[in-house]
Amino acid sequence: MRRDLFLRCAGAALGGLVIGPVLSGCGGGDEELADAALPADRTAVTTDPATSSAPAVPEDLSAEEIAGLLFMREEEKLAYDVYVALFNRWGHNVFNQIAQSEAQHAETMRLLVLAHGLVDPAAGNPPGVFVNTDLQAMYDTLVARGQTSLIDALKVGCLIEEKDIQDINDKKAEVLDEPDIVQVYDNLLCGSRNHLRAFNRTLVSQGGVYVPEVITQAEWDAIANSPNETCGG
């Protein structure tokens, strides 16, 4: 897939999801969504972000850019997989709503990987299975942590989103001259900030308090206490 076509597809994918008044663009969810109607079987929307197709001709990317793309592809899958598992455990609709957004994020990263001629590392992998061993360990740890209480599950959501923000910023800093990668990373950052706000508001409404583990308290407060953004524009 040529990159100009990819950018049009990515813009549609990242900007097309609208789930209620506070979920738009790369949307984020809100605690007010908790009372929305749940699917009868309490199974989150099942988009298969691991489906792959033949890669294009490889392009001249740096090793850091390639590693960043592959890592972020799997990290977006991790967020989706964890939120589906936690929705199935607790039935709280904030997990289902944000999982829908993460499915689009994962699909956008899949398309970006293929657009740059790389092999999708998540192709064919079922939920909870990752090539990257650090992400595999993270998935196992966070799903287990989220089983103990709804409060802990919401804290897992907060942790995933702050780590996602830090990781995207780190990978973006390594991009030399690839505007399509930068655009996608910026859109993902916007979505992650909205997700962080949604999880934090829901956590506070449940009587919990989150202490950031990855970004600074000042960075956390600046995001959590600011309004939702419209992403993917």
PDB file of C-alpha atoms in Angstrom:
ATOM      1  CA  MET A   1       0.000   0.000   0.000  1.00  0.00           C
ATOM      2  CA  ARG A   2       1.442   3.364  -1.016  1.00  0.00           C
ATOM      3  CA  ARG A   3       1.789   5.860   1.806  1.00  0.00           C
ATOM      4  CA  ASP A   4      -0.536   8.493   0.317  1.00  0.00           C
ATOM      5  CA  LEU A   5      -3.297   5.899   0.195  1.00  0.00           C
ATOM      6  CA  PHE A   6      -2.384   4.743   3.674  1.00  0.00           C
ATOM      7  CA  LEU A   7      -2.734   8.264   5.085  1.00  0.00           C
ATOM      8  CA  ARG A   8      -6.248   8.545   3.691  1.00  0.00           C
ATOM      9  CA  CYS A   9      -7.165   5.143   5.156  1.00  0.00           C
ATOM     10  CA  ALA A  10      -5.554   5.947   8.490  1.00  0.00           C
ATOM     11  CA  GLY A  11      -7.368   9.240   8.741  1.00  0.00           C
ATOM     12  CA  ALA A  12     -10.663   7.464   8.213  1.00  0.00           C
ATOM     13  CA  ALA A  13      -9.820   4.724  10.685  1.00  0.00           C
ATOM     14  CA  LEU A  14      -8.614   7.064  13.415  1.00  0.00           C
ATOM     15  CA  GLY A  15     -11.240   9.709  12.824  1.00  0.00           C
ATOM     16  CA  GLY A  16     -14.293   7.627  12.066  1.00  0.00           C
ATOM     17  CA  LEU A  17     -15.200   6.108  15.437  1.00  0.00           C
ATOM     18  CA  VAL A  18     -17.912   7.959  17.319  1.00  0.00           C
ATOM     19  CA  ILE A  19     -19.150   6.293  20.508  1.00  0.00           C
ATOM     20  CA  GLY A  20     -21.353   8.726  22.353  1.00  0.00           C
ATOM     21  CA  PRO A  21     -20.643  12.413  22.952  1.00  0.00           C
ATOM     22  CA  VAL A  22     -17.205  11.941  24.504  1.00  0.00           C
ATOM     23  CA  LEU A  23     -15.889   9.211  22.219  1.00  0.00           C
ATOM     24  CA  SER A  24     -14.895  10.724  18.894  1.00  0.00           C
ATOM     25  CA  GLY A  25     -11.904  10.460  16.620  1.00  0.00           C
ATOM     26  CA  CYS A  26      -9.392   8.282  18.418  1.00  0.00           C
ATOM     27  CA  GLY A  27     -11.891   8.644  21.233  1.00  0.00           C
ATOM     28  CA  GLY A  28     -11.381   7.948  24.852  1.00  0.00           C
ATOM     29  CA  GLY A  29     -14.445   6.855  26.721  1.00  0.00           C
ATOM     30  CA  ASP A  30     -15.921   8.378  29.853  1.00  0.00           C
ATOM     31  CA  GLU A  31     -17.266   7.137  33.127  1.00  0.00           C
ATOM     32  CA  GLU A  32     -20.726   8.216  31.963  1.00  0.00           C
ATOM     33  CA  LEU A  33     -20.581   5.346  29.473  1.00  0.00           C
ATOM     34  CA  ALA A  34     -20.645   2.873  32.338  1.00  0.00           C
ATOM     35  CA  ASP A  35     -24.438   2.797  32.346  1.00  0.00           C
ATOM     36  CA  ALA A  36     -24.724   2.226  28.605  1.00  0.00           C
ATOM     37  CA  ALA A  37     -26.348  -0.995  27.480  1.00  0.00           C
ATOM     38  CA  LEU A  38     -23.926  -3.912  27.640  1.00  0.00           C
ATOM     39  CA  PRO A  39     -23.785  -6.693  25.068  1.00  0.00           C
ATOM     40  CA  ALA A  40     -25.804  -9.662  26.240  1.00  0.00           C
ATOM     41  CA  ASP A  41     -22.789 -11.955  26.435  1.00  0.00           C
ATOM     42  CA  ARG A  42     -20.516  -9.252  27.908  1.00  0.00           C
ATOM     43  CA  THR A  43     -18.033  -9.822  25.125  1.00  0.00           C
ATOM     44  CA  ALA A  44     -16.268  -6.742  23.815  1.00  0.00           C
ATOM     45  CA  VAL A  45     -16.497  -5.873  20.142  1.00  0.00           C
ATOM     46  CA  THR A  46     -14.384  -8.386  18.278  1.00  0.00           C
ATOM     47  CA  THR A  47     -12.312  -6.727  15.604  1.00  0.00           C
ATOM     48  CA  ASP A  48      -9.366  -8.911  14.595  1.00  0.00           C
ATOM     49  CA  PRO A  49      -6.401  -6.517  14.618  1.00  0.00           C
ATOM     50  CA  ALA A  50      -3.987  -9.365  13.915  1.00  0.00           C
ATOM     51  CA  THR A  51      -5.247 -10.139  10.410  1.00  0.00           C
ATOM     52  CA  SER A  52      -2.466  -9.537   7.912  1.00  0.00           C
ATOM     53  CA  SER A  53      -1.853  -9.360   4.191  1.00  0.00           C
ATOM     54  CA  ALA A  54       1.252  -9.531   2.042  1.00  0.00           C
ATOM     55  CA  PRO A  55       3.726  -6.735   2.810  1.00  0.00           C
ATOM     56  CA  ALA A  56       4.695  -4.118   0.250  1.00  0.00           C
ATOM     57  CA  VAL A  57       8.224  -3.585  -0.999  1.00  0.00           C
ATOM     58  CA  PRO A  58      10.393  -2.735   2.048  1.00  0.00           C
ATOM     59  CA  GLU A  59      11.374   0.904   2.358  1.00  0.00           C
ATOM     60  CA  ASP A  60      14.499   2.573   3.682  1.00  0.00           C
ATOM     61  CA  LEU A  61      13.735   2.965   7.383  1.00  0.00           C
ATOM     62  CA  SER A  62      16.266   3.134  10.173  1.00  0.00           C
ATOM     63  CA  ALA A  63      16.572   0.211  12.551  1.00  0.00           C
ATOM     64  CA  GLU A  64      15.037   2.378  15.278  1.00  0.00           C
ATOM     65  CA  GLU A  65      12.067   3.318  13.104  1.00  0.00           C
ATOM     66  CA  ILE A  66      11.433  -0.319  12.222  1.00  0.00           C
ATOM     67  CA  ALA A  67      11.719  -1.437  15.832  1.00  0.00           C
ATOM     68  CA  GLY A  68       9.336   1.341  16.864  1.00  0.00           C
ATOM     69  CA  LEU A  69       6.693   0.358  14.333  1.00  0.00           C
ATOM     70  CA  LEU A  70       6.812  -3.298  15.287  1.00  0.00           C
ATOM     71  CA  PHE A  71       6.727  -2.524  19.003  1.00  0.00           C
ATOM     72  CA  MET A  72       3.823  -0.101  18.755  1.00  0.00           C
ATOM     73  CA  ARG A  73       1.884  -2.528  16.568  1.00  0.00           C
ATOM     74  CA  GLU A  74       2.009  -5.100  19.338  1.00  0.00           C
ATOM     75  CA  GLU A  75       1.505  -2.596  22.145  1.00  0.00           C
ATOM     76  CA  GLU A  76      -1.760  -1.414  20.599  1.00  0.00           C
ATOM     77  CA  LYS A  77      -2.832  -5.060  20.322  1.00  0.00           C
ATOM     78  CA  LEU A  78      -1.901  -5.498  23.996  1.00  0.00           C
ATOM     79  CA  ALA A  79      -4.184  -2.637  25.048  1.00  0.00           C
ATOM     80  CA  TYR A  80      -7.068  -4.142  23.082  1.00  0.00           C
ATOM     81  CA  ASP A  81      -6.496  -7.644  24.423  1.00  0.00           C
ATOM     82  CA  VAL A  82      -6.204  -6.494  28.052  1.00  0.00           C
ATOM     83  CA  TYR A  83      -9.349  -4.366  27.899  1.00  0.00           C
ATOM     84  CA  VAL A  84     -11.358  -7.208  26.386  1.00  0.00           C
ATOM     85  CA  ALA A  85     -10.147  -9.521  29.168  1.00  0.00           C
ATOM     86  CA  LEU A  86     -11.019  -6.966  31.857  1.00  0.00           C
ATOM     87  CA  PHE A  87     -14.415  -6.263  30.336  1.00  0.00           C
ATOM     88  CA  ASN A  88     -15.171  -9.968  30.371  1.00  0.00           C
ATOM     89  CA  ARG A  89     -14.088 -10.095  34.038  1.00  0.00           C
ATOM     90  CA  TRP A  90     -15.954  -7.037  35.340  1.00  0.00           C
ATOM     91  CA  GLY A  91     -18.541  -6.112  32.730  1.00  0.00           C
ATOM     92  CA  HIS A  92     -17.788  -2.408  33.107  1.00  0.00           C
ATOM     93  CA  ASN A  93     -18.562  -0.729  29.827  1.00  0.00           C
ATOM     94  CA  VAL A  94     -15.596   1.657  29.951  1.00  0.00           C
ATOM     95  CA  PHE A  95     -13.398  -1.317  28.988  1.00  0.00           C
ATOM     96  CA  ASN A  96     -15.637  -2.258  26.081  1.00  0.00           C
ATOM     97  CA  GLN A  97     -15.851   1.301  24.788  1.00  0.00           C
ATOM     98  CA  ILE A  98     -12.109   1.886  24.907  1.00  0.00           C
ATOM     99  CA  ALA A  99     -11.422  -1.574  23.447  1.00  0.00           C
ATOM    100  CA  GLN A 100     -13.345  -0.490  20.348  1.00  0.00           C
ATOM    101  CA  SER A 101     -11.029   2.494  19.959  1.00  0.00           C
ATOM    102  CA  GLU A 102      -7.960   0.312  20.596  1.00  0.00           C
ATOM    103  CA  ALA A 103      -9.105  -2.063  17.866  1.00  0.00           C
ATOM    104  CA  GLN A 104      -8.896   0.831  15.423  1.00  0.00           C
ATOM    105  CA  HIS A 105      -5.509   1.870  16.787  1.00  0.00           C
ATOM    106  CA  ALA A 106      -4.191  -1.667  16.336  1.00  0.00           C
ATOM    107  CA  GLU A 107      -5.575  -1.856  12.811  1.00  0.00           C
ATOM    108  CA  THR A 108      -4.025   1.500  11.903  1.00  0.00           C
ATOM    109  CA  MET A 109      -0.646   0.304  13.155  1.00  0.00           C
ATOM    110  CA  ARG A 110      -1.054  -2.910  11.176  1.00  0.00           C
ATOM    111  CA  LEU A 111      -1.680  -0.914   8.005  1.00  0.00           C
ATOM    112  CA  LEU A 112       1.278   1.345   8.752  1.00  0.00           C
ATOM    113  CA  VAL A 113       3.582  -1.649   9.233  1.00  0.00           C
ATOM    114  CA  LEU A 114       2.458  -3.122   5.919  1.00  0.00           C
ATOM    115  CA  ALA A 115       2.649   0.233   4.135  1.00  0.00           C
ATOM    116  CA  HIS A 116       6.358   0.329   4.967  1.00  0.00           C
ATOM    117  CA  GLY A 117       6.971  -3.169   3.626  1.00  0.00           C
ATOM    118  CA  LEU A 118       7.333  -4.864   7.008  1.00  0.00           C
ATOM    119  CA  VAL A 119       5.870  -8.124   8.233  1.00  0.00           C
ATOM    120  CA  ASP A 120       3.108  -7.752  10.798  1.00  0.00           C
ATOM    121  CA  PRO A 121       4.467  -9.257  14.056  1.00  0.00           C
ATOM    122  CA  ALA A 122       0.933  -9.880  15.335  1.00  0.00           C
ATOM    123  CA  ALA A 123      -0.286 -11.755  12.262  1.00  0.00           C
ATOM    124  CA  GLY A 124      -2.076 -14.928  13.277  1.00  0.00           C
ATOM    125  CA  ASN A 125      -1.491 -14.458  16.998  1.00  0.00           C
ATOM    126  CA  PRO A 126      -4.521 -15.032  19.234  1.00  0.00           C
ATOM    127  CA  PRO A 127      -5.454 -12.685  22.101  1.00  0.00           C
ATOM    128  CA  GLY A 128      -2.774 -12.491  24.772  1.00  0.00           C
ATOM    129  CA  VAL A 129       0.065 -13.779  22.573  1.00  0.00           C
ATOM    130  CA  PHE A 130       2.950 -11.486  21.588  1.00  0.00           C
ATOM    131  CA  VAL A 131       6.286 -11.815  19.804  1.00  0.00           C
ATOM    132  CA  ASN A 132       7.903  -9.176  22.010  1.00  0.00           C
ATOM    133  CA  THR A 133       8.783 -10.890  25.292  1.00  0.00           C
ATOM    134  CA  ASP A 134       8.509  -7.688  27.337  1.00  0.00           C
ATOM    135  CA  LEU A 135       4.982  -7.100  26.060  1.00  0.00           C
ATOM    136  CA  GLN A 136       4.108 -10.737  26.717  1.00  0.00           C
ATOM    137  CA  ALA A 137       5.225 -10.378  30.336  1.00  0.00           C
ATOM    138  CA  MET A 138       3.363  -7.081  30.626  1.00  0.00           C
ATOM    139  CA  TYR A 139       0.145  -8.611  29.308  1.00  0.00           C
ATOM    140  CA  ASP A 140       0.337 -11.541  31.712  1.00  0.00           C
ATOM    141  CA  THR A 141       1.085  -9.286  34.688  1.00  0.00           C
ATOM    142  CA  LEU A 142      -1.603  -6.706  33.962  1.00  0.00           C
ATOM    143  CA  VAL A 143      -4.389  -9.157  33.261  1.00  0.00           C
ATOM    144  CA  ALA A 144      -3.591 -10.925  36.540  1.00  0.00           C
ATOM    145  CA  ARG A 145      -3.479  -7.599  38.401  1.00  0.00           C
ATOM    146  CA  GLY A 146      -6.838  -6.610  36.973  1.00  0.00           C
ATOM    147  CA  GLN A 147      -8.595  -9.721  38.260  1.00  0.00           C
ATOM    148  CA  THR A 148      -8.550  -8.752  41.942  1.00  0.00           C
ATOM    149  CA  SER A 149     -11.006  -5.823  41.938  1.00  0.00           C
ATOM    150  CA  LEU A 150     -12.650  -3.309  39.623  1.00  0.00           C
ATOM    151  CA  ILE A 151     -10.487  -0.590  41.185  1.00  0.00           C
ATOM    152  CA  ASP A 152      -7.346  -2.537  40.299  1.00  0.00           C
ATOM    153  CA  ALA A 153      -8.666  -3.174  36.795  1.00  0.00           C
ATOM    154  CA  LEU A 154      -9.215   0.544  36.256  1.00  0.00           C
ATOM    155  CA  LYS A 155      -5.699   1.223  37.529  1.00  0.00           C
ATOM    156  CA  VAL A 156      -4.436  -1.237  34.929  1.00  0.00           C
ATOM    157  CA  GLY A 157      -6.173   0.853  32.280  1.00  0.00           C
ATOM    158  CA  CYS A 158      -4.496   3.981  33.620  1.00  0.00           C
ATOM    159  CA  LEU A 159      -1.104   2.281  33.589  1.00  0.00           C
ATOM    160  CA  ILE A 160      -1.479   1.036  30.019  1.00  0.00           C
ATOM    161  CA  GLU A 161      -2.399   4.490  28.785  1.00  0.00           C
ATOM    162  CA  GLU A 162       0.434   6.344  30.542  1.00  0.00           C
ATOM    163  CA  LYS A 163       2.918   3.743  29.296  1.00  0.00           C
ATOM    164  CA  ASP A 164       1.485   4.033  25.810  1.00  0.00           C
ATOM    165  CA  ILE A 165       1.952   7.803  25.913  1.00  0.00           C
ATOM    166  CA  GLN A 166       5.564   7.460  27.032  1.00  0.00           C
ATOM    167  CA  ASP A 167       6.349   4.741  24.492  1.00  0.00           C
ATOM    168  CA  ILE A 168       4.801   6.612  21.564  1.00  0.00           C
ATOM    169  CA  ASN A 169       6.718   9.749  22.481  1.00  0.00           C
ATOM    170  CA  ASP A 170       9.939   7.719  22.660  1.00  0.00           C
ATOM    171  CA  LYS A 171       9.342   6.047  19.287  1.00  0.00           C
ATOM    172  CA  LYS A 172       8.266   9.315  17.677  1.00  0.00           C
ATOM    173  CA  ALA A 173      11.547  10.935  18.763  1.00  0.00           C
ATOM    174  CA  GLU A 174      13.415   8.287  16.729  1.00  0.00           C
ATOM    175  CA  VAL A 175      11.563   9.022  13.470  1.00  0.00           C
ATOM    176  CA  LEU A 176      13.852  10.883  11.067  1.00  0.00           C
ATOM    177  CA  ASP A 177      11.870  11.759   7.935  1.00  0.00           C
ATOM    178  CA  GLU A 178       8.624   9.794   7.786  1.00  0.00           C
ATOM    179  CA  PRO A 179       5.624  12.166   8.081  1.00  0.00           C
ATOM    180  CA  ASP A 180       3.094   9.352   7.846  1.00  0.00           C
ATOM    181  CA  ILE A 181       4.586   7.659  10.916  1.00  0.00           C
ATOM    182  CA  VAL A 182       4.641  10.929  12.824  1.00  0.00           C
ATOM    183  CA  GLN A 183       1.007  11.615  11.918  1.00  0.00           C
ATOM    184  CA  VAL A 184      -0.130   8.219  13.151  1.00  0.00           C
ATOM    185  CA  TYR A 185       1.888   8.526  16.351  1.00  0.00           C
ATOM    186  CA  ASP A 186       0.360  11.958  17.006  1.00  0.00           C
ATOM    187  CA  ASN A 187      -3.145  10.564  16.517  1.00  0.00           C
ATOM    188  CA  LEU A 188      -2.404   7.635  18.806  1.00  0.00           C
ATOM    189  CA  LEU A 189      -1.102  10.021  21.464  1.00  0.00           C
ATOM    190  CA  CYS A 190      -4.328  11.996  21.291  1.00  0.00           C
ATOM    191  CA  GLY A 191      -6.368   8.828  21.698  1.00  0.00           C
ATOM    192  CA  SER A 192      -4.259   7.631  24.612  1.00  0.00           C
ATOM    193  CA  ARG A 193      -4.712  10.939  26.406  1.00  0.00           C
ATOM    194  CA  ASN A 194      -8.476  10.603  26.042  1.00  0.00           C
ATOM    195  CA  HIS A 195      -8.326   7.013  27.288  1.00  0.00           C
ATOM    196  CA  LEU A 196      -6.252   8.094  30.284  1.00  0.00           C
ATOM    197  CA  ARG A 197      -8.840  10.744  31.148  1.00  0.00           C
ATOM    198  CA  ALA A 198     -11.675   8.244  30.854  1.00  0.00           C
ATOM    199  CA  PHE A 199     -10.038   5.619  33.045  1.00  0.00           C
ATOM    200  CA  ASN A 200      -9.022   8.216  35.625  1.00  0.00           C
ATOM    201  CA  ARG A 201     -12.512   9.724  35.838  1.00  0.00           C
ATOM    202  CA  THR A 202     -14.048   6.285  36.148  1.00  0.00           C
ATOM    203  CA  LEU A 203     -11.522   5.323  38.819  1.00  0.00           C
ATOM    204  CA  VAL A 204     -12.234   8.473  40.822  1.00  0.00           C
ATOM    205  CA  SER A 205     -15.972   7.856  40.545  1.00  0.00           C
ATOM    206  CA  GLN A 206     -15.340   4.436  42.119  1.00  0.00           C
ATOM    207  CA  GLY A 207     -13.413   6.004  45.022  1.00  0.00           C
ATOM    208  CA  GLY A 208      -9.936   5.170  43.710  1.00  0.00           C
ATOM    209  CA  VAL A 209      -6.827   7.289  43.257  1.00  0.00           C
ATOM    210  CA  TYR A 210      -4.117   6.604  40.707  1.00  0.00           C
ATOM    211  CA  VAL A 211      -0.437   7.355  41.238  1.00  0.00           C
ATOM    212  CA  PRO A 212       1.438   7.390  37.896  1.00  0.00           C
ATOM    213  CA  GLU A 213       4.197   4.825  37.434  1.00  0.00           C
ATOM    214  CA  VAL A 214       5.630   5.870  34.067  1.00  0.00           C
ATOM    215  CA  ILE A 215       5.122   9.576  33.410  1.00  0.00           C
ATOM    216  CA  THR A 216       5.594  12.283  36.038  1.00  0.00           C
ATOM    217  CA  GLN A 217       2.832  13.415  38.367  1.00  0.00           C
ATOM    218  CA  ALA A 218       2.900  16.822  36.673  1.00  0.00           C
ATOM    219  CA  GLU A 219       2.434  15.228  33.244  1.00  0.00           C
ATOM    220  CA  TRP A 220      -0.350  13.023  34.604  1.00  0.00           C
ATOM    221  CA  ASP A 221      -2.196  15.962  36.173  1.00  0.00           C
ATOM    222  CA  ALA A 222      -1.861  18.065  33.012  1.00  0.00           C
ATOM    223  CA  ILE A 223      -3.533  15.325  30.946  1.00  0.00           C
ATOM    224  CA  ALA A 224      -6.072  14.028  33.457  1.00  0.00           C
ATOM    225  CA  ASN A 225      -7.352  17.489  34.377  1.00  0.00           C
ATOM    226  CA  SER A 226      -7.769  18.762  30.820  1.00  0.00           C
ATOM    227  CA  PRO A 227     -10.787  18.321  28.505  1.00  0.00           C
ATOM    228  CA  ASN A 228     -11.158  15.501  26.004  1.00  0.00           C
ATOM    229  CA  GLU A 229      -9.687  16.116  22.574  1.00  0.00           C
ATOM    230  CA  THR A 230     -10.964  15.421  19.080  1.00  0.00           C
ATOM    231  CA  CYS A 231      -8.435  13.144  17.414  1.00  0.00           C
ATOM    232  CA  GLY A 232      -7.649  12.114  13.877  1.00  0.00           C
ATOM    233  CA  GLY A 233      -8.456  15.418  12.269  1.00  0.00           C
TER     234      GLY A 233
END
